[in-house]
Amino acid sequence: MYDPEDYPEIQSWVSGWDGPLDYVDYLKDQVGLAALVAFAAVLSPRFLQVEGCVLWERSYDGENFAAWRAELNGDVRRIESTLNQLRVWEIVGSNETRADMDALRFVAEVIARCWRAALREEFPERGFEVGVVASVDGPKVTFCSAPV
């Protein structure tokens, strides 16, 4: 499992202090409440049900949904896969270093785990496929209904 203390910026900060500090101390010192609240909302998303689709509330726009529904012939799984995406590199600045790519992947996997749990809790009767997809720009978290 990924160790946040291996990330160079956290490692550098921790080594600059005396005493047993770690990534939680880094978080307390470097990150404000507003950022934590926003990230908590990413980890605990709100969902909508629209014409048989379960959608991440943030990704829903009526006109866009209608366009994709027409384009994809009403295929619920494909509509969900198309609309329910979080491109991790778009929510945080990073470089194309190995350390940043590993960290982005770790963040994406944590978000996917949280989304999986949130979907299971809100829709216990329905199955979902939640995953992390690699792309040229970085990882994407996505979900869609499981095949019936």
PDB file of C-alpha atoms in Angstrom:
ATOM      1  CA  MET A   1       0.000   0.000   0.000  1.00  0.00           C
ATOM      2  CA  TYR A   2       1.115   3.523  -0.766  1.00  0.00           C
ATOM      3  CA  ASP A   3       2.744   5.345   2.168  1.00  0.00           C
ATOM      4  CA  PRO A   4       1.997   9.095   2.130  1.00  0.00           C
ATOM      5  CA  GLU A   5       5.246   9.718   3.976  1.00  0.00           C
ATOM      6  CA  ASP A   6       7.113   8.543   0.874  1.00  0.00           C
ATOM      7  CA  TYR A   7       5.786  11.534  -1.071  1.00  0.00           C
ATOM      8  CA  PRO A   8       8.748  13.969  -1.395  1.00  0.00           C
ATOM      9  CA  GLU A   9       6.930  17.104  -0.219  1.00  0.00           C
ATOM     10  CA  ILE A  10       5.587  15.393   2.905  1.00  0.00           C
ATOM     11  CA  GLN A  11       8.928  13.706   3.519  1.00  0.00           C
ATOM     12  CA  SER A  12      10.736  17.038   3.279  1.00  0.00           C
ATOM     13  CA  TRP A  13       8.290  18.767   5.622  1.00  0.00           C
ATOM     14  CA  VAL A  14       8.463  15.978   8.232  1.00  0.00           C
ATOM     15  CA  SER A  15      12.276  15.908   8.154  1.00  0.00           C
ATOM     16  CA  GLY A  16      12.361  19.665   8.799  1.00  0.00           C
ATOM     17  CA  TRP A  17      10.922  19.209  12.279  1.00  0.00           C
ATOM     18  CA  ASP A  18      12.130  17.556  15.449  1.00  0.00           C
ATOM     19  CA  GLY A  19       9.950  14.894  16.930  1.00  0.00           C
ATOM     20  CA  PRO A  20       7.675  12.163  15.647  1.00  0.00           C
ATOM     21  CA  LEU A  21       5.630  14.050  13.056  1.00  0.00           C
ATOM     22  CA  ASP A  22       3.823  12.364  10.188  1.00  0.00           C
ATOM     23  CA  TYR A  23       1.404  12.985   7.314  1.00  0.00           C
ATOM     24  CA  VAL A  24      -1.445  13.894   9.702  1.00  0.00           C
ATOM     25  CA  ASP A  25       0.696  16.655  11.203  1.00  0.00           C
ATOM     26  CA  TYR A  26       1.517  17.786   7.658  1.00  0.00           C
ATOM     27  CA  LEU A  27      -2.191  17.942   6.875  1.00  0.00           C
ATOM     28  CA  LYS A  28      -2.922  19.984   9.992  1.00  0.00           C
ATOM     29  CA  ASP A  29      -0.134  22.454   9.221  1.00  0.00           C
ATOM     30  CA  GLN A  30      -0.497  22.768   5.447  1.00  0.00           C
ATOM     31  CA  VAL A  31      -4.164  22.269   4.546  1.00  0.00           C
ATOM     32  CA  GLY A  32      -7.094  24.456   5.523  1.00  0.00           C
ATOM     33  CA  LEU A  33     -10.554  23.379   6.540  1.00  0.00           C
ATOM     34  CA  ALA A  34     -12.078  24.529   3.240  1.00  0.00           C
ATOM     35  CA  ALA A  35      -9.848  22.138   1.268  1.00  0.00           C
ATOM     36  CA  LEU A  36     -10.700  19.279   3.619  1.00  0.00           C
ATOM     37  CA  VAL A  37     -14.424  19.988   3.314  1.00  0.00           C
ATOM     38  CA  ALA A  38     -14.206  20.061  -0.490  1.00  0.00           C
ATOM     39  CA  PHE A  39     -12.219  16.818  -0.586  1.00  0.00           C
ATOM     40  CA  ALA A  40     -14.626  15.172   1.866  1.00  0.00           C
ATOM     41  CA  ALA A  41     -17.426  16.025  -0.577  1.00  0.00           C
ATOM     42  CA  VAL A  42     -15.477  14.279  -3.357  1.00  0.00           C
ATOM     43  CA  LEU A  43     -15.055  11.229  -1.119  1.00  0.00           C
ATOM     44  CA  SER A  44     -18.736  11.225  -0.146  1.00  0.00           C
ATOM     45  CA  PRO A  45     -20.559  12.165  -3.351  1.00  0.00           C
ATOM     46  CA  ARG A  46     -24.234  12.833  -3.885  1.00  0.00           C
ATOM     47  CA  PHE A  47     -25.978  10.781  -6.544  1.00  0.00           C
ATOM     48  CA  LEU A  48     -29.023  11.336  -8.743  1.00  0.00           C
ATOM     49  CA  GLN A  49     -31.225   8.822 -10.518  1.00  0.00           C
ATOM     50  CA  VAL A  50     -32.176   9.977 -13.985  1.00  0.00           C
ATOM     51  CA  GLU A  51     -34.022   7.739 -16.465  1.00  0.00           C
ATOM     52  CA  GLY A  52     -32.556   4.554 -15.020  1.00  0.00           C
ATOM     53  CA  CYS A  53     -29.048   5.981 -14.652  1.00  0.00           C
ATOM     54  CA  VAL A  54     -27.249   6.656 -11.389  1.00  0.00           C
ATOM     55  CA  LEU A  55     -25.160   9.778 -11.820  1.00  0.00           C
ATOM     56  CA  TRP A  56     -22.661  11.696  -9.736  1.00  0.00           C
ATOM     57  CA  GLU A  57     -24.622  14.863  -8.991  1.00  0.00           C
ATOM     58  CA  ARG A  58     -21.726  17.073 -10.094  1.00  0.00           C
ATOM     59  CA  SER A  59     -21.640  15.449 -13.528  1.00  0.00           C
ATOM     60  CA  TYR A  60     -25.321  15.945 -14.287  1.00  0.00           C
ATOM     61  CA  ASP A  61     -26.518  18.577 -16.738  1.00  0.00           C
ATOM     62  CA  GLY A  62     -29.916  17.999 -18.341  1.00  0.00           C
ATOM     63  CA  GLU A  63     -28.952  18.968 -21.885  1.00  0.00           C
ATOM     64  CA  ASN A  64     -25.664  17.077 -21.756  1.00  0.00           C
ATOM     65  CA  PHE A  65     -27.424  14.006 -20.363  1.00  0.00           C
ATOM     66  CA  ALA A  66     -30.036  14.120 -23.138  1.00  0.00           C
ATOM     67  CA  ALA A  67     -27.330  14.433 -25.790  1.00  0.00           C
ATOM     68  CA  TRP A  68     -25.380  11.438 -24.448  1.00  0.00           C
ATOM     69  CA  ARG A  69     -28.571   9.417 -23.971  1.00  0.00           C
ATOM     70  CA  ALA A  70     -29.395   9.960 -27.658  1.00  0.00           C
ATOM     71  CA  GLU A  71     -25.795   9.358 -28.801  1.00  0.00           C
ATOM     72  CA  LEU A  72     -25.536   6.116 -26.804  1.00  0.00           C
ATOM     73  CA  ASN A  73     -29.051   4.872 -27.666  1.00  0.00           C
ATOM     74  CA  GLY A  74     -30.151   4.901 -24.024  1.00  0.00           C
ATOM     75  CA  ASP A  75     -27.488   2.377 -22.952  1.00  0.00           C
ATOM     76  CA  VAL A  76     -27.464   2.998 -19.190  1.00  0.00           C
ATOM     77  CA  ARG A  77     -23.995   1.554 -18.527  1.00  0.00           C
ATOM     78  CA  ARG A  78     -22.375   3.530 -21.340  1.00  0.00           C
ATOM     79  CA  ILE A  79     -24.129   6.755 -20.319  1.00  0.00           C
ATOM     80  CA  GLU A  80     -23.025   6.275 -16.711  1.00  0.00           C
ATOM     81  CA  SER A  81     -19.452   5.423 -17.735  1.00  0.00           C
ATOM     82  CA  THR A  82     -19.280   8.520 -19.904  1.00  0.00           C
ATOM     83  CA  LEU A  83     -20.710  10.971 -17.384  1.00  0.00           C
ATOM     84  CA  ASN A  84     -19.473   9.561 -14.064  1.00  0.00           C
ATOM     85  CA  GLN A  85     -15.811  10.471 -14.319  1.00  0.00           C
ATOM     86  CA  LEU A  86     -13.442  12.314 -12.045  1.00  0.00           C
ATOM     87  CA  ARG A  87     -10.166  13.178 -13.725  1.00  0.00           C
ATOM     88  CA  VAL A  88      -7.898  13.339 -10.685  1.00  0.00           C
ATOM     89  CA  TRP A  89      -5.258  15.448 -12.423  1.00  0.00           C
ATOM     90  CA  GLU A  90      -7.878  18.166 -12.939  1.00  0.00           C
ATOM     91  CA  ILE A  91      -8.492  18.696  -9.221  1.00  0.00           C
ATOM     92  CA  VAL A  92      -4.893  19.020  -8.085  1.00  0.00           C
ATOM     93  CA  GLY A  93      -1.726  20.350  -9.639  1.00  0.00           C
ATOM     94  CA  SER A  94       1.017  17.831 -10.269  1.00  0.00           C
ATOM     95  CA  ASN A  95       4.090  17.209 -12.343  1.00  0.00           C
ATOM     96  CA  GLU A  96       4.926  14.292 -14.590  1.00  0.00           C
ATOM     97  CA  THR A  97       7.296  12.778 -12.043  1.00  0.00           C
ATOM     98  CA  ARG A  98       7.096   9.180 -10.889  1.00  0.00           C
ATOM     99  CA  ALA A  99       6.305  10.409  -7.341  1.00  0.00           C
ATOM    100  CA  ASP A 100       3.386  12.538  -8.567  1.00  0.00           C
ATOM    101  CA  MET A 101       2.003   9.807 -10.820  1.00  0.00           C
ATOM    102  CA  ASP A 102       2.138   7.303  -7.927  1.00  0.00           C
ATOM    103  CA  ALA A 103       0.450   9.826  -5.626  1.00  0.00           C
ATOM    104  CA  LEU A 104      -2.301  10.562  -8.176  1.00  0.00           C
ATOM    105  CA  ARG A 105      -2.925   6.837  -8.559  1.00  0.00           C
ATOM    106  CA  PHE A 106      -3.136   6.453  -4.769  1.00  0.00           C
ATOM    107  CA  VAL A 107      -5.631   9.332  -4.516  1.00  0.00           C
ATOM    108  CA  ALA A 108      -7.705   7.852  -7.356  1.00  0.00           C
ATOM    109  CA  GLU A 109      -7.796   4.437  -5.676  1.00  0.00           C
ATOM    110  CA  VAL A 110      -8.924   5.988  -2.375  1.00  0.00           C
ATOM    111  CA  ILE A 111     -11.676   7.950  -4.138  1.00  0.00           C
ATOM    112  CA  ALA A 112     -12.809   4.790  -5.961  1.00  0.00           C
ATOM    113  CA  ARG A 113     -12.949   2.874  -2.673  1.00  0.00           C
ATOM    114  CA  CYS A 114     -15.081   5.631  -1.117  1.00  0.00           C
ATOM    115  CA  TRP A 115     -17.394   5.845  -4.140  1.00  0.00           C
ATOM    116  CA  ARG A 116     -17.840   2.069  -4.081  1.00  0.00           C
ATOM    117  CA  ALA A 117     -18.895   2.205  -0.421  1.00  0.00           C
ATOM    118  CA  ALA A 118     -21.177   5.222  -0.985  1.00  0.00           C
ATOM    119  CA  LEU A 119     -22.927   3.544  -3.918  1.00  0.00           C
ATOM    120  CA  ARG A 120     -23.345   0.300  -1.954  1.00  0.00           C
ATOM    121  CA  GLU A 121     -24.838   2.233   0.969  1.00  0.00           C
ATOM    122  CA  GLU A 122     -27.229   4.345  -1.111  1.00  0.00           C
ATOM    123  CA  PHE A 123     -28.249   1.632  -3.598  1.00  0.00           C
ATOM    124  CA  PRO A 124     -27.926  -1.705  -1.749  1.00  0.00           C
ATOM    125  CA  GLU A 125     -30.155  -3.466  -4.290  1.00  0.00           C
ATOM    126  CA  ARG A 126     -28.025  -2.443  -7.263  1.00  0.00           C
ATOM    127  CA  GLY A 127     -24.506  -3.464  -8.258  1.00  0.00           C
ATOM    128  CA  PHE A 128     -21.864  -1.090  -9.597  1.00  0.00           C
ATOM    129  CA  GLU A 129     -18.473  -1.284 -11.225  1.00  0.00           C
ATOM    130  CA  VAL A 130     -16.197   1.390  -9.785  1.00  0.00           C
ATOM    131  CA  GLY A 131     -12.666   1.667 -11.042  1.00  0.00           C
ATOM    132  CA  VAL A 132      -9.578   3.644 -11.780  1.00  0.00           C
ATOM    133  CA  VAL A 133      -8.738   4.025 -15.446  1.00  0.00           C
ATOM    134  CA  ALA A 134      -5.265   5.040 -16.553  1.00  0.00           C
ATOM    135  CA  SER A 135      -5.045   7.706 -19.208  1.00  0.00           C
ATOM    136  CA  VAL A 136      -2.258   9.665 -20.844  1.00  0.00           C
ATOM    137  CA  ASP A 137      -2.965  12.599 -18.504  1.00  0.00           C
ATOM    138  CA  GLY A 138      -3.372  10.579 -15.329  1.00  0.00           C
ATOM    139  CA  PRO A 139      -5.940   8.427 -13.560  1.00  0.00           C
ATOM    140  CA  LYS A 140      -9.704   8.790 -13.833  1.00  0.00           C
ATOM    141  CA  VAL A 141     -12.221   7.418 -11.358  1.00  0.00           C
ATOM    142  CA  THR A 142     -15.396   6.181 -12.980  1.00  0.00           C
ATOM    143  CA  PHE A 143     -18.454   4.115 -12.177  1.00  0.00           C
ATOM    144  CA  CYS A 144     -21.392   2.488 -13.900  1.00  0.00           C
ATOM    145  CA  SER A 145     -24.078  -0.057 -13.101  1.00  0.00           C
ATOM    146  CA  ALA A 146     -22.937  -3.666 -13.074  1.00  0.00           C
ATOM    147  CA  PRO A 147     -24.226  -5.881 -15.890  1.00  0.00           C
ATOM    148  CA  VAL A 148     -27.536  -7.525 -15.054  1.00  0.00           C
TER     149      VAL A 148
END
